[in-house]
PDB file of C-alpha atoms in Angstrom:
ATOM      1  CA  UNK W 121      90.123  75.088 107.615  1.00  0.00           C
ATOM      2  CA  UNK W 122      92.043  76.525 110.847  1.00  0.00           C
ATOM      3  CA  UNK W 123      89.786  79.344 111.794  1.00  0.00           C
ATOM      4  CA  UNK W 124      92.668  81.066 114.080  1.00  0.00           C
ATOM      5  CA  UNK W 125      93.829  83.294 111.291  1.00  0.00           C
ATOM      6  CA  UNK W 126      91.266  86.043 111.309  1.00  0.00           C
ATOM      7  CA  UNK W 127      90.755  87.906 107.615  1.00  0.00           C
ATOM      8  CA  UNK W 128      90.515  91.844 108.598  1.00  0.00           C
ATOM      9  CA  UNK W 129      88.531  94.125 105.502  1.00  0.00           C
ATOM     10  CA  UNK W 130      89.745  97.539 105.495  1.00  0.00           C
ATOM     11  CA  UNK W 131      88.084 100.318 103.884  1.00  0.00           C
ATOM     12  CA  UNK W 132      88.165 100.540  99.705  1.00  0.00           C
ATOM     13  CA  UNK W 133      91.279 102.952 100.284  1.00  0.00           C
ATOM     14  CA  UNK W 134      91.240 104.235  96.464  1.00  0.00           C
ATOM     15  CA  UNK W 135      88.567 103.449  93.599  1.00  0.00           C
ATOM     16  CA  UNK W 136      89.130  99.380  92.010  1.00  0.00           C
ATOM     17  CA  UNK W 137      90.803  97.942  95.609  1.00  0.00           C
ATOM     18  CA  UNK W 138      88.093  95.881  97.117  1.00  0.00           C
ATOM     19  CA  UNK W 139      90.105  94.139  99.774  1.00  0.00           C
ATOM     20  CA  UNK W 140      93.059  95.287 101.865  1.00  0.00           C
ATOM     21  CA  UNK W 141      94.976  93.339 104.452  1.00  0.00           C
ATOM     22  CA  UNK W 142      97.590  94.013 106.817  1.00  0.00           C
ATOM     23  CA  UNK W 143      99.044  92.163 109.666  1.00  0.00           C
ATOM     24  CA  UNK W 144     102.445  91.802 112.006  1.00  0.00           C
ATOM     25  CA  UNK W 145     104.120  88.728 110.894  1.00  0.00           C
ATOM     26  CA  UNK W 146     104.480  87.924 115.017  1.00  0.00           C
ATOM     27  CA  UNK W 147     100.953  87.488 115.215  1.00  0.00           C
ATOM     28  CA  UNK W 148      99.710  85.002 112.502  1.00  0.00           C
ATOM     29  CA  UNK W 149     102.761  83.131 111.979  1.00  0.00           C
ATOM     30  CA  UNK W 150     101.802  80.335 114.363  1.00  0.00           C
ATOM     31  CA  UNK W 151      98.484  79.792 112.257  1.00  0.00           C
ATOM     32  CA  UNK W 152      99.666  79.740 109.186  1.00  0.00           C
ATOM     33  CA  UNK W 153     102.714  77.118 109.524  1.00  0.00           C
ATOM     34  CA  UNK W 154      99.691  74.851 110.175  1.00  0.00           C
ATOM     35  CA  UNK W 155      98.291  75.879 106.892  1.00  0.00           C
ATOM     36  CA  UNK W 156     101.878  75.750 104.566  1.00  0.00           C
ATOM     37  CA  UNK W 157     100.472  72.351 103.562  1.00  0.00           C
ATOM     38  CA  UNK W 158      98.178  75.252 100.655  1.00  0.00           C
ATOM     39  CA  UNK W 159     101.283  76.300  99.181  1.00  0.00           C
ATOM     40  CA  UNK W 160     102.124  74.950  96.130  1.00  0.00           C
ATOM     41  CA  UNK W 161     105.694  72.978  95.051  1.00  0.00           C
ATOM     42  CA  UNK W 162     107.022  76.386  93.798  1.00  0.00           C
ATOM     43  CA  UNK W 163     105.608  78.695  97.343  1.00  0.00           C
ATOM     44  CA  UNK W 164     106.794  75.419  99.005  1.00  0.00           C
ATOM     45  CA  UNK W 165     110.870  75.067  97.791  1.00  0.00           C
ATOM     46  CA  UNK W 166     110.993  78.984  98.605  1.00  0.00           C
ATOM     47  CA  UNK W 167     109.868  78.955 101.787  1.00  0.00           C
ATOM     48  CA  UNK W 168     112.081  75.698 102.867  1.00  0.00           C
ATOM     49  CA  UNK W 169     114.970  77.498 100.930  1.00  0.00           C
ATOM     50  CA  UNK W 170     115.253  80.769 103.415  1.00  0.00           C
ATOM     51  CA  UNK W 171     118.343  81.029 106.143  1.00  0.00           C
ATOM     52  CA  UNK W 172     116.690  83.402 108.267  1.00  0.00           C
ATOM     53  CA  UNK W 173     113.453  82.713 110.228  1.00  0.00           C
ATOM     54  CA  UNK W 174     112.052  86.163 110.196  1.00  0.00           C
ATOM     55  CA  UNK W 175     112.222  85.830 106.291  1.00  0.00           C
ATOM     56  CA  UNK W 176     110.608  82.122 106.482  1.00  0.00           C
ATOM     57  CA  UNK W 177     107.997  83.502 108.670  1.00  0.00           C
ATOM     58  CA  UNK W 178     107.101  87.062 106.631  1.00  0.00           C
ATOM     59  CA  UNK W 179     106.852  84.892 103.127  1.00  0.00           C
ATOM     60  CA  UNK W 180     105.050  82.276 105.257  1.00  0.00           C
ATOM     61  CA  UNK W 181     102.360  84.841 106.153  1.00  0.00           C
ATOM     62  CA  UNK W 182     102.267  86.527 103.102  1.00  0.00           C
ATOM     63  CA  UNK W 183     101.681  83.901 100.946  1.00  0.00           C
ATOM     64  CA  UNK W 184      99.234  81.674 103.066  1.00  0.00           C
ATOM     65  CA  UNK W 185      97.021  84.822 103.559  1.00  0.00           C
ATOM     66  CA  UNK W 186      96.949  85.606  99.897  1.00  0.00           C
ATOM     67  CA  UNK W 187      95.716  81.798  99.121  1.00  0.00           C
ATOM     68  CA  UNK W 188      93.203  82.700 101.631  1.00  0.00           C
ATOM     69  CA  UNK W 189      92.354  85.749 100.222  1.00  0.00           C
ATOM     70  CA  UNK W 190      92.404  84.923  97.052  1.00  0.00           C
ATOM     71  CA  UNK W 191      90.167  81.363  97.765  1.00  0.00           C
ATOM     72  CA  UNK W 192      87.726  83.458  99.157  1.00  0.00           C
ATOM     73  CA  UNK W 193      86.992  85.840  96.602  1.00  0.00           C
ATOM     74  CA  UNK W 194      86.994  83.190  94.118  1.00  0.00           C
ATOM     75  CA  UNK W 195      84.692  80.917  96.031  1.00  0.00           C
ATOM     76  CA  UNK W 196      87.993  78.167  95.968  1.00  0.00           C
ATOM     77  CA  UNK W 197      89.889  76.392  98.537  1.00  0.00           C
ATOM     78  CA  UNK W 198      93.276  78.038  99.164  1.00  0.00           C
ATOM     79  CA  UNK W 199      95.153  74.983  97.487  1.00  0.00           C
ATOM     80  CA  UNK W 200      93.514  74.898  94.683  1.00  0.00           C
ATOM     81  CA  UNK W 201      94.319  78.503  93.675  1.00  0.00           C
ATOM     82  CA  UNK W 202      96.679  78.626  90.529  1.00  0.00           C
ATOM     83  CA  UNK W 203      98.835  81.446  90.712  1.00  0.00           C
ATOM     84  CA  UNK W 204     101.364  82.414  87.795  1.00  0.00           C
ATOM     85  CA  UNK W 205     102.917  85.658  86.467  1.00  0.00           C
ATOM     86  CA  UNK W 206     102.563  87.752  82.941  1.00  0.00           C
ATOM     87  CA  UNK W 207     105.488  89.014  80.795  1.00  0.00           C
ATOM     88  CA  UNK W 208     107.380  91.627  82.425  1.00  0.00           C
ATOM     89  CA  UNK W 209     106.107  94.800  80.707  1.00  0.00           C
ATOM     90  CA  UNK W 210     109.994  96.233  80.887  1.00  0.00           C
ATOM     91  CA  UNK W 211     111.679  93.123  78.837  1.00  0.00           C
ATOM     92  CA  UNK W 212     109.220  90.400  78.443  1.00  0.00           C
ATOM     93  CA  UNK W 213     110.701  87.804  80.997  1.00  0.00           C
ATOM     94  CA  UNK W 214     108.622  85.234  83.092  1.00  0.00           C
ATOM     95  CA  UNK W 215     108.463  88.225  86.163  1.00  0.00           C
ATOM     96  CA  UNK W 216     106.097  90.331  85.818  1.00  0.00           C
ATOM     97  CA  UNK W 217     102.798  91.073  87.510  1.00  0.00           C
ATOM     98  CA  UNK W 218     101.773  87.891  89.477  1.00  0.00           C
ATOM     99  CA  UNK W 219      98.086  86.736  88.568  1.00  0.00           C
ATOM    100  CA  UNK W 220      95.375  84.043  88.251  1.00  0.00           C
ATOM    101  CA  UNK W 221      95.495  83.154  85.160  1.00  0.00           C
ATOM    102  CA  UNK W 222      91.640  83.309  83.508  1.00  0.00           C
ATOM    103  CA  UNK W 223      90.163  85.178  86.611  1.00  0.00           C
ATOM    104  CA  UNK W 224      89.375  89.039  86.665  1.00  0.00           C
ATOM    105  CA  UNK W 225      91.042  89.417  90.047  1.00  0.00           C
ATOM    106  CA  UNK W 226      94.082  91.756  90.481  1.00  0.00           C
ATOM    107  CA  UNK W 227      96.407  91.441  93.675  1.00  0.00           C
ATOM    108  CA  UNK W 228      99.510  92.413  95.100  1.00  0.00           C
ATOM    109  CA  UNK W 229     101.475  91.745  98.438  1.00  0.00           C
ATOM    110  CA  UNK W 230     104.089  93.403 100.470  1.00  0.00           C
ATOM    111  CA  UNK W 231     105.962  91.974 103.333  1.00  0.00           C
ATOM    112  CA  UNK W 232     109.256  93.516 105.346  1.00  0.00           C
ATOM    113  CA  UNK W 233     110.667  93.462 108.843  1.00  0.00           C
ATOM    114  CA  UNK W 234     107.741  91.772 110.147  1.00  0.00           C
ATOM    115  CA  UNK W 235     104.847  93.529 108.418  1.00  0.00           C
ATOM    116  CA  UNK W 236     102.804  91.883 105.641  1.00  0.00           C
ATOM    117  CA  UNK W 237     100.113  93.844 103.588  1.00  0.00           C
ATOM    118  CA  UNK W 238      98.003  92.522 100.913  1.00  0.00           C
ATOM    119  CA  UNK W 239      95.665  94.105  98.359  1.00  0.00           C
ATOM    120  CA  UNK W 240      92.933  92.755  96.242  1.00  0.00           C
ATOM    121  CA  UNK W 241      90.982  94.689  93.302  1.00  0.00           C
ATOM    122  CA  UNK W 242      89.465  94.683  90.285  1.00  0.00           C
ATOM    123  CA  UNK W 243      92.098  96.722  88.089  1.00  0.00           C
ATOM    124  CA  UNK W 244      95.715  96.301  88.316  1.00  0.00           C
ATOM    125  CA  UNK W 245      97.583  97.048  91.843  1.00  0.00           C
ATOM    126  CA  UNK W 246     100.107  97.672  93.734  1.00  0.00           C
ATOM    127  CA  UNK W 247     101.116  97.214  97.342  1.00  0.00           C
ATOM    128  CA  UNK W 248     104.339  98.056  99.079  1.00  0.00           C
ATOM    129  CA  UNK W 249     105.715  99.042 102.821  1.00  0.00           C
ATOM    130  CA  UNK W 250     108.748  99.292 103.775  1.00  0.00           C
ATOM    131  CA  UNK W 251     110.976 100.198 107.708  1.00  0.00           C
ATOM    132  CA  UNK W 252     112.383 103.919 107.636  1.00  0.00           C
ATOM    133  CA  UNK W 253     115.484 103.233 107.190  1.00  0.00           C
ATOM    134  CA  UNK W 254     117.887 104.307 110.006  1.00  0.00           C
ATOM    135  CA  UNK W 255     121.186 105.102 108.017  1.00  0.00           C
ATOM    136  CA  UNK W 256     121.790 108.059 106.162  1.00  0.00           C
ATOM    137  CA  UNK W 257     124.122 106.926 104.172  1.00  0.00           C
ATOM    138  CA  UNK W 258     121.108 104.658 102.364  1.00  0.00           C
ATOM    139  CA  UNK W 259     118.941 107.894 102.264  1.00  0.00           C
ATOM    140  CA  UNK W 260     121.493 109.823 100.170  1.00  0.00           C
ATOM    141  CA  UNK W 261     122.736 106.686  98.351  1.00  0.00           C
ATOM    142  CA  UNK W 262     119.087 105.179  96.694  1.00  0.00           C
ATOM    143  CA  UNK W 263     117.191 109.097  97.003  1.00  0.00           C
ATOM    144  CA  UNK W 264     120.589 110.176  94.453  1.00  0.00           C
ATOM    145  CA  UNK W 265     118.563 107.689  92.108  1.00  0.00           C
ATOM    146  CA  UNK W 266     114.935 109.423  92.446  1.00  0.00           C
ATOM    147  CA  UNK W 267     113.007 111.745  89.741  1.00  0.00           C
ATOM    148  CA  UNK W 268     115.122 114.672  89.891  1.00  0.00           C
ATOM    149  CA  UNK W 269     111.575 117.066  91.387  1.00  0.00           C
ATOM    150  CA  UNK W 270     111.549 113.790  94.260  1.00  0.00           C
ATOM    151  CA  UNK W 271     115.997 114.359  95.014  1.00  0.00           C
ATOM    152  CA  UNK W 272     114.884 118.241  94.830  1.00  0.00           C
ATOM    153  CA  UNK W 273     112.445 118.190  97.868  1.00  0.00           C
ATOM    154  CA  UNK W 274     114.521 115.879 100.064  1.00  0.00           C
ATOM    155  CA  UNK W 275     117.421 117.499  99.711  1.00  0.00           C
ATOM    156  CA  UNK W 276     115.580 120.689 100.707  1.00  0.00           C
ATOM    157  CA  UNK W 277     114.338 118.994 104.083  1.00  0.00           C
ATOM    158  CA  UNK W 278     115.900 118.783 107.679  1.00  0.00           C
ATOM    159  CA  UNK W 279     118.160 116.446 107.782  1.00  0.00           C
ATOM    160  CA  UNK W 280     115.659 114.537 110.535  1.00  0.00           C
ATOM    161  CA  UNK W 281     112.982 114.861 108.007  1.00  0.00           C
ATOM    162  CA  UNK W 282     114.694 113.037 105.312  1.00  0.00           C
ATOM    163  CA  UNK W 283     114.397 109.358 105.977  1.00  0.00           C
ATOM    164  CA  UNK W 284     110.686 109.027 106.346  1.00  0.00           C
ATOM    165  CA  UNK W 285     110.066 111.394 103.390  1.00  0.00           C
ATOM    166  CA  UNK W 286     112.384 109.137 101.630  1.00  0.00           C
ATOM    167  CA  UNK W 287     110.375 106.214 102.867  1.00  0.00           C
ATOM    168  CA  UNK W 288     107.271 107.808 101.714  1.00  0.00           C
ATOM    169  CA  UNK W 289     108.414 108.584  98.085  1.00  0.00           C
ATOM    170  CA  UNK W 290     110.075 104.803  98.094  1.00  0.00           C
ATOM    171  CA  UNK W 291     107.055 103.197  98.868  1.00  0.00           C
ATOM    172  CA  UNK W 292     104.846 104.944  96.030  1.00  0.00           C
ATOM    173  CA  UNK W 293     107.108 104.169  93.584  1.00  0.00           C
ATOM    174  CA  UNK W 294     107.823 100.517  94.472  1.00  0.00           C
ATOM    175  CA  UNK W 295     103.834  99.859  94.696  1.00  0.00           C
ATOM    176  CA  UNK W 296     103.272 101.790  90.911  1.00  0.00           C
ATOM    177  CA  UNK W 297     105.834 100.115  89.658  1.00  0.00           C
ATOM    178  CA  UNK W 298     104.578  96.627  90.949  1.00  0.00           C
ATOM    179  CA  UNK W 299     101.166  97.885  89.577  1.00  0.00           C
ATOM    180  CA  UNK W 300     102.514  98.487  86.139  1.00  0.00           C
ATOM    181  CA  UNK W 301     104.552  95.229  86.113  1.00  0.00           C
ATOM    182  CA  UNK W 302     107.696  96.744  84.960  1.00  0.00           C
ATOM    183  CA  UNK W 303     109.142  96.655  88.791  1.00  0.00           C
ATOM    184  CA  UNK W 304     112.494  97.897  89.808  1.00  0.00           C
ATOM    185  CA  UNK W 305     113.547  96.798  86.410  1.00  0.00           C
ATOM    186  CA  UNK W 306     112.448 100.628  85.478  1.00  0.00           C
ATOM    187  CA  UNK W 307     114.579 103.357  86.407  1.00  0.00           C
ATOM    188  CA  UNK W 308     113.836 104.764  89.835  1.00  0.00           C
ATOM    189  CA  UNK W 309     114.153 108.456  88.263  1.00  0.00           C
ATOM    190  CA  UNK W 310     111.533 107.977  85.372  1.00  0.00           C
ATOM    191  CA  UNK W 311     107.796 107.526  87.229  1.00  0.00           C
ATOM    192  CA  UNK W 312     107.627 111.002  89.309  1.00  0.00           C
ATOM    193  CA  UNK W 313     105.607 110.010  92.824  1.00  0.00           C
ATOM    194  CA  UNK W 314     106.347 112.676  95.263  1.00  0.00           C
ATOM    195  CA  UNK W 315     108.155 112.715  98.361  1.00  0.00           C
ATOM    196  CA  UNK W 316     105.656 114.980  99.890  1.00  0.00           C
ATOM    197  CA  UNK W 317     103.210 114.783 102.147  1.00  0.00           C
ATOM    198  CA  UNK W 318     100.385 113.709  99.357  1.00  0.00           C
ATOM    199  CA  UNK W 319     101.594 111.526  96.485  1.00  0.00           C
ATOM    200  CA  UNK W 320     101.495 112.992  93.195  1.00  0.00           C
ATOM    201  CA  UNK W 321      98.318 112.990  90.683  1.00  0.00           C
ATOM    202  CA  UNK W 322      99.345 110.546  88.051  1.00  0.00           C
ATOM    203  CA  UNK W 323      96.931 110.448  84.652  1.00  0.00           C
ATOM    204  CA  UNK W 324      96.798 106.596  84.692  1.00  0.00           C
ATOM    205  CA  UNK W 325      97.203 106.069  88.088  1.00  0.00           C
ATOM    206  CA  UNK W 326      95.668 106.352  91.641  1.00  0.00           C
ATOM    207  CA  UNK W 327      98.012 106.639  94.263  1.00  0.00           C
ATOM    208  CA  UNK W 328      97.522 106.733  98.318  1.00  0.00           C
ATOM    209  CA  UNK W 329      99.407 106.530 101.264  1.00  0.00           C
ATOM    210  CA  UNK W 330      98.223 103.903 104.201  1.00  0.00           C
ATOM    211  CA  UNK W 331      98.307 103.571 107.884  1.00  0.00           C
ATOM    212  CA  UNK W 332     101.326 101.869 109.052  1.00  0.00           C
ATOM    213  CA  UNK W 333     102.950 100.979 112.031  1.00  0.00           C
ATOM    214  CA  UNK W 334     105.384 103.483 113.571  1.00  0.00           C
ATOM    215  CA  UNK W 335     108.461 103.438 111.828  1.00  0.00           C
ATOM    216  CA  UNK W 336     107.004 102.397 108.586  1.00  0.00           C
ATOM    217  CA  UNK W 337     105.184 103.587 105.452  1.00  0.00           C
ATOM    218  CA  UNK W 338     102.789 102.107 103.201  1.00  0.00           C
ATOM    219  CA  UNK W 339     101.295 102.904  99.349  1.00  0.00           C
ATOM    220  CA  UNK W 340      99.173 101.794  97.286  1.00  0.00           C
ATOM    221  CA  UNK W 341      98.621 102.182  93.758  1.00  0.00           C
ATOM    222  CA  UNK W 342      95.717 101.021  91.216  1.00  0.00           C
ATOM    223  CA  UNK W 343      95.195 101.806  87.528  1.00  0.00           C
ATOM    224  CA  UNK W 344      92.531 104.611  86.796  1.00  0.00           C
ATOM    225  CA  UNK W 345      88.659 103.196  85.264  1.00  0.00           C
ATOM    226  CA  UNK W 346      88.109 107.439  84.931  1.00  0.00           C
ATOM    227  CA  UNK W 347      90.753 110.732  83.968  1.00  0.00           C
ATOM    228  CA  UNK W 348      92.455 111.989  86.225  1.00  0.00           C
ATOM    229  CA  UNK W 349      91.476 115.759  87.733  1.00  0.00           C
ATOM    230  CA  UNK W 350      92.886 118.753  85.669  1.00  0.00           C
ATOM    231  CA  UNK W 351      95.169 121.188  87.359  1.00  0.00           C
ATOM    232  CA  UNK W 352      92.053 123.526  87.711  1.00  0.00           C
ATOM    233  CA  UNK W 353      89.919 121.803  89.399  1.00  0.00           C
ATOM    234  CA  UNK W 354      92.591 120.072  91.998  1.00  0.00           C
TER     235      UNK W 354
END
């Protein structure tokens, strides 16, 4: 195995996560074309099926780390990884929550504009970040779609405060909502995150915010093992 594509452990951001990765697409992608030979057919016909290069590359990345990842937790090589996907918990269609089918791991990937982030844990998770987005007309387009507390408080910000609180609120939502396995396919308005600096306390979920490059924002979400804090003792 190519040892030029170095595995980085974070910290165990929130309770469950055991493994978090993150990388710029620009640095790893050399390595890991060597290694799209550990896809499988399906990974495979995706990646050959992409126009753009920086979208070859970021699925490239994303998906050869995971097999790594994933091989090394479960004491397998990469290729020999089966990956598959449970019943969307929103309609029952072959899309939901990506897994390995028989093994206790839980994972989730993320990959845009040249970041890729991965998580690994032993409850179900999420991962998502996402660019700030530069145009305001997107801002006030998707945020019009938001839990009406999350339109509240960015509508009450500076104008130049908006798009990363947008960001912020877009990225703990997207990762819950991977970590539930319903998706998008759930209505942006029903699962109340925050768009604050803190997410908000969820009963069934742990939600937290990680590092990102400049002009991005992260989240993370992971399904509780213990109840979540009463009001009083927040």
């Amino acid at each position: 195995m190519p040892t030029d594509i170095p595995i980085s452990r974070q910290a165990r951001t929130l309770p469950g996560v055991e493994l978090l990765w993150s990388g710029r697409v620009s640095d790893h992608i050399a390595g890991v074309l060597a290694e799209r030979h550990i896809l499988d057919s399906e990974e495979s016909t995706r990646l050959a099926a992409f126009v753009r290069d920086a979208d070859r590359d970021s699925y490239a990345v994303a998906h050869v780390m995971l097999r790594r990842l994933l091989g090394e937790w479960l004491g397998q090589a990469p290729e020999a990884v089966t990956l598959s996907r449970e019943p969307c918990a929103h309609c029952g269609g072959p899309h939901g929550r990506p897994v390995v089918p028989g093994s206790p791991v839980h994972f989730s990937l993320s990959h845009t504009s040249g970041l890729v982030m991965i998580a690994l844990a032993t409850a179900s998770v999420g991962i998502d970040v996402e660019g700030v987005p530069d145009d305001p007309g997107i801002v006030s387009d998707v945020a019009a779609q938001l839990h009406p507390k999350e339109r509240a408080h960015l509508a009450a910000l500076p104008a130049e405060d908006r798009a990363v609180a947008f960001a912020r609120c877009w990225t703990r939502k997207e990762a819950l909502l991977k970590a539930t396995g319903v998706g998008l396919n759930e209505g942006l308005a029903l699962t109340y995150v925050g768009a604050g600096p803190g997410p908000a306390v969820n009963a069934d979920w742990l939600l937290a915010d990680l590092p990102a490059d400049p002009g991005y924002t992260a989240a993370l979400a992971v399904r509780r093992t213990t109840p979540a804090p009463t009001p009083a003792s927040q």
